[in-house]
PDB file of C-alpha atoms in Angstrom:
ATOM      1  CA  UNK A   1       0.000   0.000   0.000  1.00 67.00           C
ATOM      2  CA  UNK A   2       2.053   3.476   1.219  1.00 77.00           C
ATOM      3  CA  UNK A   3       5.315   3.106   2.573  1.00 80.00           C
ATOM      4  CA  UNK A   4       6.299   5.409   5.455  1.00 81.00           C
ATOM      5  CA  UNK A   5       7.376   8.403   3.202  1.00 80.00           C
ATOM      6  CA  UNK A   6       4.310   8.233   1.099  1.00 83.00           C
ATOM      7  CA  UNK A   7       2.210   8.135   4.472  1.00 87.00           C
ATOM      8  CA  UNK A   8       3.592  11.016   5.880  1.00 88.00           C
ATOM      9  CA  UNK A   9       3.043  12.730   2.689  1.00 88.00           C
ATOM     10  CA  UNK A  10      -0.517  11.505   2.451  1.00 88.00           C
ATOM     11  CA  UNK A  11      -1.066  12.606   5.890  1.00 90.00           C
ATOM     12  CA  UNK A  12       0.507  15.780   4.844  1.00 89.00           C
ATOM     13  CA  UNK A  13      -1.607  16.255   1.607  1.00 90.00           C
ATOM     14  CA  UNK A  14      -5.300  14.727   2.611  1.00 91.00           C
ATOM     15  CA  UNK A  15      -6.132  14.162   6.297  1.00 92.00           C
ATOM     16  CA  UNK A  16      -6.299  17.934   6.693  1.00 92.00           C
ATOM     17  CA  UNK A  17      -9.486  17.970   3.886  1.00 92.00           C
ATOM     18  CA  UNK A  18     -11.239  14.941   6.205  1.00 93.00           C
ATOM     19  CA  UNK A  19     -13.726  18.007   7.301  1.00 92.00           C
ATOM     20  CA  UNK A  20     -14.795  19.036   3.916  1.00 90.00           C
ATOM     21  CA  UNK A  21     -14.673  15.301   2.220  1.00 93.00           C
ATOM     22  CA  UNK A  22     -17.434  14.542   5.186  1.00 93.00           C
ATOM     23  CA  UNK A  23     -19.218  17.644   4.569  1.00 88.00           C
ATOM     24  CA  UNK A  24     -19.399  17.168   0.828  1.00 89.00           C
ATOM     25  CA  UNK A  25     -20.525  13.262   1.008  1.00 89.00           C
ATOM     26  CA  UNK A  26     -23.126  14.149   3.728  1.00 85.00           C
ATOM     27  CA  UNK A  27     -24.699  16.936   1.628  1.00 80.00           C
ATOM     28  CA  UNK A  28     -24.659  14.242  -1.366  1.00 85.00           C
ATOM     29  CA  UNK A  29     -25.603  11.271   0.361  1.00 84.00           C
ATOM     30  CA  UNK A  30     -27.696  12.809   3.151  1.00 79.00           C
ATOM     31  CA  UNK A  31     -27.093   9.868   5.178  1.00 85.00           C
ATOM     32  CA  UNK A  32     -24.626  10.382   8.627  1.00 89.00           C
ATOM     33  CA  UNK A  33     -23.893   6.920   8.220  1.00 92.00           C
ATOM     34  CA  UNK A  34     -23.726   6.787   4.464  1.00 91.00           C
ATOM     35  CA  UNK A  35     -21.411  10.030   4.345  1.00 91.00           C
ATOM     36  CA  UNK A  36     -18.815   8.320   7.086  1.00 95.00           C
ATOM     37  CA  UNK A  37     -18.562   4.799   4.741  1.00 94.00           C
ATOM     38  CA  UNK A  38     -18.237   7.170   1.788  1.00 95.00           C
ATOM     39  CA  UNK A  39     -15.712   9.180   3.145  1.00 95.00           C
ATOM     40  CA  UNK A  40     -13.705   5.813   4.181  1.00 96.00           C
ATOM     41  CA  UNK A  41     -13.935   4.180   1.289  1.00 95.00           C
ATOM     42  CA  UNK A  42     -12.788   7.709  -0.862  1.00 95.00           C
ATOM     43  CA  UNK A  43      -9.649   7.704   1.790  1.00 95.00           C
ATOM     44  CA  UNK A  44      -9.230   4.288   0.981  1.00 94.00           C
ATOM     45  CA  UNK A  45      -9.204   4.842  -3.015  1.00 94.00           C
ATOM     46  CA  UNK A  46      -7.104   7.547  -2.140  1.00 93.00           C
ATOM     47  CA  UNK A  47      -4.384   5.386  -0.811  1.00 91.00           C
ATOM     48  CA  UNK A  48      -4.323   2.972  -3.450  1.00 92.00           C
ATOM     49  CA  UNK A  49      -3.976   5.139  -5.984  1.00 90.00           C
ATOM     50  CA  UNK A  50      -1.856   7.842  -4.037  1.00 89.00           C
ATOM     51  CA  UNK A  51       0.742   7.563  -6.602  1.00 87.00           C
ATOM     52  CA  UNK A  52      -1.301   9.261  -9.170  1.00 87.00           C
ATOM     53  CA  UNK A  53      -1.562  12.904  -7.502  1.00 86.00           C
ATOM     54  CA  UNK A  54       0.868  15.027  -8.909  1.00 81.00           C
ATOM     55  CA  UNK A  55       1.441  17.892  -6.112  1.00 75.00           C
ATOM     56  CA  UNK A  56       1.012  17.935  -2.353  1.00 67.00           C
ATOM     57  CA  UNK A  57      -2.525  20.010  -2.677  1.00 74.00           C
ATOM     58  CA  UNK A  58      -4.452  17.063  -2.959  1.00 87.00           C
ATOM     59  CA  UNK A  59      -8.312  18.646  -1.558  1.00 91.00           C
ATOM     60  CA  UNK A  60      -9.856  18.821  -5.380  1.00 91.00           C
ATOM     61  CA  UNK A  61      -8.242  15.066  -6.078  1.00 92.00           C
ATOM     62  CA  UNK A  62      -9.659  13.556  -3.044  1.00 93.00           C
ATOM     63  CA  UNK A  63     -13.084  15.780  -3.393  1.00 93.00           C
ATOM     64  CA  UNK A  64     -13.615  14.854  -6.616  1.00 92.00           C
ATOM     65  CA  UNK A  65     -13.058  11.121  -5.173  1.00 94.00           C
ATOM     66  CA  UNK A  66     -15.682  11.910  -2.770  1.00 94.00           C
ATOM     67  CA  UNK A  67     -18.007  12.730  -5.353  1.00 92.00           C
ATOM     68  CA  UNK A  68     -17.958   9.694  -7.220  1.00 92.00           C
ATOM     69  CA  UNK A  69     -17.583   7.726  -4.278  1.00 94.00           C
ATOM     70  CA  UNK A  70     -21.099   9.430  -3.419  1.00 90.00           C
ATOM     71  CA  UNK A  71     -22.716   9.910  -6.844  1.00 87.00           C
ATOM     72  CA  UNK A  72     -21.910   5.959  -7.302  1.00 86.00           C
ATOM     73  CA  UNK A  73     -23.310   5.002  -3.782  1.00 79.00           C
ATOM     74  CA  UNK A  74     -26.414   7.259  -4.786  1.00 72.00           C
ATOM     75  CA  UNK A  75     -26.828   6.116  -8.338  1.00 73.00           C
ATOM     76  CA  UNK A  76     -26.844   2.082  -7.384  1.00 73.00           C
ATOM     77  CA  UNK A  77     -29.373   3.002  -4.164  1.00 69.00           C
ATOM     78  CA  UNK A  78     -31.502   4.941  -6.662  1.00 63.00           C
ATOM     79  CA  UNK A  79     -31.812   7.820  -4.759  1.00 52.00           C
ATOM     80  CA  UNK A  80     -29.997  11.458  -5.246  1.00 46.00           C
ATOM     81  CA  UNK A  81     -30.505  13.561  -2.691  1.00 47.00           C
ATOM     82  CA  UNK A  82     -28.565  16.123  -0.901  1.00 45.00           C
ATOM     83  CA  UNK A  83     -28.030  17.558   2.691  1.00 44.00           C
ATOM     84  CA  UNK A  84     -30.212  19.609   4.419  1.00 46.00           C
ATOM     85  CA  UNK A  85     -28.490  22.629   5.374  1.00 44.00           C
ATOM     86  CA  UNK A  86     -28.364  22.020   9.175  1.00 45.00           C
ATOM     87  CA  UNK A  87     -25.313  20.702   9.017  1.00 46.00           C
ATOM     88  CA  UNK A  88     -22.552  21.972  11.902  1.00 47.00           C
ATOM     89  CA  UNK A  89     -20.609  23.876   9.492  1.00 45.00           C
ATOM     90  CA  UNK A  90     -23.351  25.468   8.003  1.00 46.00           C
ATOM     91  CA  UNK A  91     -25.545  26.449  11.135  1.00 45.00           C
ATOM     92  CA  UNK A  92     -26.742  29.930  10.709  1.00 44.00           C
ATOM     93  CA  UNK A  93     -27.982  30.699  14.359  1.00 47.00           C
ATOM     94  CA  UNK A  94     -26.399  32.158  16.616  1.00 49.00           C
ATOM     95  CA  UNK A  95     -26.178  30.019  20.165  1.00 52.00           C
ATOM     96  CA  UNK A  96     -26.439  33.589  22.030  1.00 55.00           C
ATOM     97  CA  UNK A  97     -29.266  35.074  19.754  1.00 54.00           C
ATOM     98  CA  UNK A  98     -32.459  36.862  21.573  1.00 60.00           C
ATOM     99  CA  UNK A  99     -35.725  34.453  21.083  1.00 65.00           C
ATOM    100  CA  UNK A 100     -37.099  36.669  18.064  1.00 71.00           C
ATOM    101  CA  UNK A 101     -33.876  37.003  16.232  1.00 72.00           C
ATOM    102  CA  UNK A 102     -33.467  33.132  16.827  1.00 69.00           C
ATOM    103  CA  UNK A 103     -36.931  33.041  15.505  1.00 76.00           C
ATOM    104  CA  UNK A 104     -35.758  34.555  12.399  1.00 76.00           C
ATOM    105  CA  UNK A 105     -32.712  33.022  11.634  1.00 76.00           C
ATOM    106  CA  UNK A 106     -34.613  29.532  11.936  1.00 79.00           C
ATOM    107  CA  UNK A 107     -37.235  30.803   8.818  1.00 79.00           C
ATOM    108  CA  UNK A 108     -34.414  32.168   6.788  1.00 80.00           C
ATOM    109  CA  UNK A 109     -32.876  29.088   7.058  1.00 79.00           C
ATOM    110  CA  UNK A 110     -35.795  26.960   6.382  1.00 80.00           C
ATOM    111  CA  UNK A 111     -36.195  29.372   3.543  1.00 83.00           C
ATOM    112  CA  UNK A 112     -32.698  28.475   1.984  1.00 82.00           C
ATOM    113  CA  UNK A 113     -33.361  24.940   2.624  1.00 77.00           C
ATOM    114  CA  UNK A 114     -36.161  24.898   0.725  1.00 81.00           C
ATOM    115  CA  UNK A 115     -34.934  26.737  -1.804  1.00 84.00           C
ATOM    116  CA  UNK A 116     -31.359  24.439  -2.084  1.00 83.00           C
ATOM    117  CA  UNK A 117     -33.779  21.446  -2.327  1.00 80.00           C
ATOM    118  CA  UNK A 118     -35.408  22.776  -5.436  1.00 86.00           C
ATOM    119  CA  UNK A 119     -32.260  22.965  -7.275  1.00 89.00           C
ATOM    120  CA  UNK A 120     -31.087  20.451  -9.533  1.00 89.00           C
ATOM    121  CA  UNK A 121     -28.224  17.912  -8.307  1.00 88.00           C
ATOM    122  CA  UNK A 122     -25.478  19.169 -10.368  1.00 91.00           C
ATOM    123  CA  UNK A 123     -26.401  22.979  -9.530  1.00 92.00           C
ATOM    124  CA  UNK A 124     -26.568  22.198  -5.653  1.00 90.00           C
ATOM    125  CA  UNK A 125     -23.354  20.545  -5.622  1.00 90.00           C
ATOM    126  CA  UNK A 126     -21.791  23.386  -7.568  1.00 93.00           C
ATOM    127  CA  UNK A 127     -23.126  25.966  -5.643  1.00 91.00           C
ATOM    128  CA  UNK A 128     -22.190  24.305  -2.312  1.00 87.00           C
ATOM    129  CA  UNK A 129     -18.665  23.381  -3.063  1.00 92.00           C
ATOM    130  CA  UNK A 130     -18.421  27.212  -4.216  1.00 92.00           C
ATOM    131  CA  UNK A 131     -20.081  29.248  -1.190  1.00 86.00           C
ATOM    132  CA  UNK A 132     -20.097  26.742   1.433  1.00 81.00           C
ATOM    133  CA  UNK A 133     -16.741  25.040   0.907  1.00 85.00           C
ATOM    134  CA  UNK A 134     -14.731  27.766  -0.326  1.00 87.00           C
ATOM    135  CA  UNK A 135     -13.460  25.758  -3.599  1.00 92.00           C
ATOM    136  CA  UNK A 136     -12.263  27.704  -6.173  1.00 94.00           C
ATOM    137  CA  UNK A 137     -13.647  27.473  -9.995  1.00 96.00           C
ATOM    138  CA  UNK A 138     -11.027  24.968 -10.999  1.00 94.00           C
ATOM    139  CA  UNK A 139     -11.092  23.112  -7.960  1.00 93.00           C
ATOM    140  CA  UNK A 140     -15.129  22.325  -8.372  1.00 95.00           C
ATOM    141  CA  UNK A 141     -14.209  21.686 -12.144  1.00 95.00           C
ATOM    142  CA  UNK A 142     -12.192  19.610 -11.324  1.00 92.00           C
ATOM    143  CA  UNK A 143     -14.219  17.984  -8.197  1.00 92.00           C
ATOM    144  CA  UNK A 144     -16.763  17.768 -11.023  1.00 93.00           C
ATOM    145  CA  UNK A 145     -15.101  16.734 -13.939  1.00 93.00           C
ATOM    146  CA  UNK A 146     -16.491  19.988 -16.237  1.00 95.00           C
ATOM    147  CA  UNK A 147     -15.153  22.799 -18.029  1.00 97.00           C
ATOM    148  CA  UNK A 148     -14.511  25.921 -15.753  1.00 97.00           C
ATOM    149  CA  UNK A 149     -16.753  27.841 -17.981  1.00 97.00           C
ATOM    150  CA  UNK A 150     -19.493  25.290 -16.652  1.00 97.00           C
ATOM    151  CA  UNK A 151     -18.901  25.931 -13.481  1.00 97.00           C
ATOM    152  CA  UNK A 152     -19.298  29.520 -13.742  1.00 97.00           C
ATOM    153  CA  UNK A 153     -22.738  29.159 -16.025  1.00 97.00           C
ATOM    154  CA  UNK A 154     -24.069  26.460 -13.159  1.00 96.00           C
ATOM    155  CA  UNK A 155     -23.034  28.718  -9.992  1.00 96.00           C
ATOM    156  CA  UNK A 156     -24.779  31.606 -11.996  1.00 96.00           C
ATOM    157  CA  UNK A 157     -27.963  29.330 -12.879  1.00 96.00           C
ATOM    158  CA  UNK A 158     -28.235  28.303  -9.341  1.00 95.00           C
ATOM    159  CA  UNK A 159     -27.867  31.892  -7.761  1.00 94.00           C
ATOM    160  CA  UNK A 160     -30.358  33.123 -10.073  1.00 95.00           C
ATOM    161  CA  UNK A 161     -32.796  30.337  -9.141  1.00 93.00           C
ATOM    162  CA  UNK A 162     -32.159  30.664  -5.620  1.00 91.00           C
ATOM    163  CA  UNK A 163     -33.135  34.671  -5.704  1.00 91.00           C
ATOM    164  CA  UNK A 164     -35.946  33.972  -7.673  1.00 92.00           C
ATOM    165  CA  UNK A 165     -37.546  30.916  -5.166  1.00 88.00           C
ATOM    166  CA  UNK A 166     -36.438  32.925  -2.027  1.00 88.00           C
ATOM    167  CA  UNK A 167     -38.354  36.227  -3.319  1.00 87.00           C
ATOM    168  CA  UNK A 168     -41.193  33.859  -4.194  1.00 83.00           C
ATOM    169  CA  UNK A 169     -40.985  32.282  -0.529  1.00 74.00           C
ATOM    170  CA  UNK A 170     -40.737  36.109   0.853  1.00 71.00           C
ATOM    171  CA  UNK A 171     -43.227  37.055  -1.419  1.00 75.00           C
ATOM    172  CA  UNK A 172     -45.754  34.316  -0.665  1.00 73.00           C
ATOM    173  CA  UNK A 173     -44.891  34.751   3.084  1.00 66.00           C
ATOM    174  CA  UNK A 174     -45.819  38.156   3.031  1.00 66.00           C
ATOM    175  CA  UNK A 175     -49.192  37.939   1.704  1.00 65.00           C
ATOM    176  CA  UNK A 176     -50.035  34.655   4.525  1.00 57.00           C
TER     177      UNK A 176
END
């Protein structure tokens, strides 16, 4: 499998990215469960075939390992889904918030929710990788396996979408 230098190095170049591989399998898989085996089995695959990365910034290999790991998993299950958006690292209230601004932050984020869920797979998982783990353009092309350009017409397509169902939510919640 490694030998002790390539362990160090793959301690060096993918352990640190263990936080963001969970994060992007549980959004995909939506499973706590599911997301750990995927994340093992993508660290596994990651060993094995360790050889293959080409520079010590391995995060887009082993997301984009991740994501087939998970799209794989998904696709023999039948199912597709995604997170919801309460996950740790993306939990929008505030522990010390007043009871009404609590209040608040718990419809704004059922309001994202819903409108995340109403997104298409590919556009979810573009826009997440993009605002809510930081990737850069040719990191989620690369996670992804498209063109850069795609990228960029997906995250705009989503963000669009997204305004548009959370003034309709606003909207609608206004005239309730």
């Amino acid at each position: 499998m490694l030998d002790a230098g390539d362990l160090a190095r793959f301690e060096r170049a993918l352990l640190p990215h263990l936080d963001a591989a969970y994060s992007l399998a549980r959004y995909i898989v939506r499973d706590p469960h599911d997301a750990e085996d995927a994340v093992q089995e993508s660290y596994l695959r990651a060993a094995r075939y360790f050889h293959t990365l080409r520079d010590d910034d391995g995060r887009a290999w082993l997301l984009a390992i991740v994501r087939r790991v998970c799209v794989t998993t998904a696709t023999e299950r039948g199912t597709h889904s995604t997170v919801s958006i309460d996950e740790p690292m993306l939990h929008l209230v505030d522990d010390r918030a007043m009871p009404d601004e609590d209040a608040a932050r718990t419809i704004a984020r059922e309001r994202v929710r819903s409108a995340m869920d109403q997104l298409a797979p590919e556009l979810r998982q573009t826009l997440m990788l993009r605002e809510l783990a930081d990737c850069s353009y040719s990191d989620i092309a690369t996670i992804t396996n498209v063109a850069v350009g795609t990228v960029m017409s997906r995250l705009s397509r989503a963000r669009a979408r997204m305004a548009v169902q959370l003034r309709r939510e606003v909207d609608d919640a206004g005239t309730a």
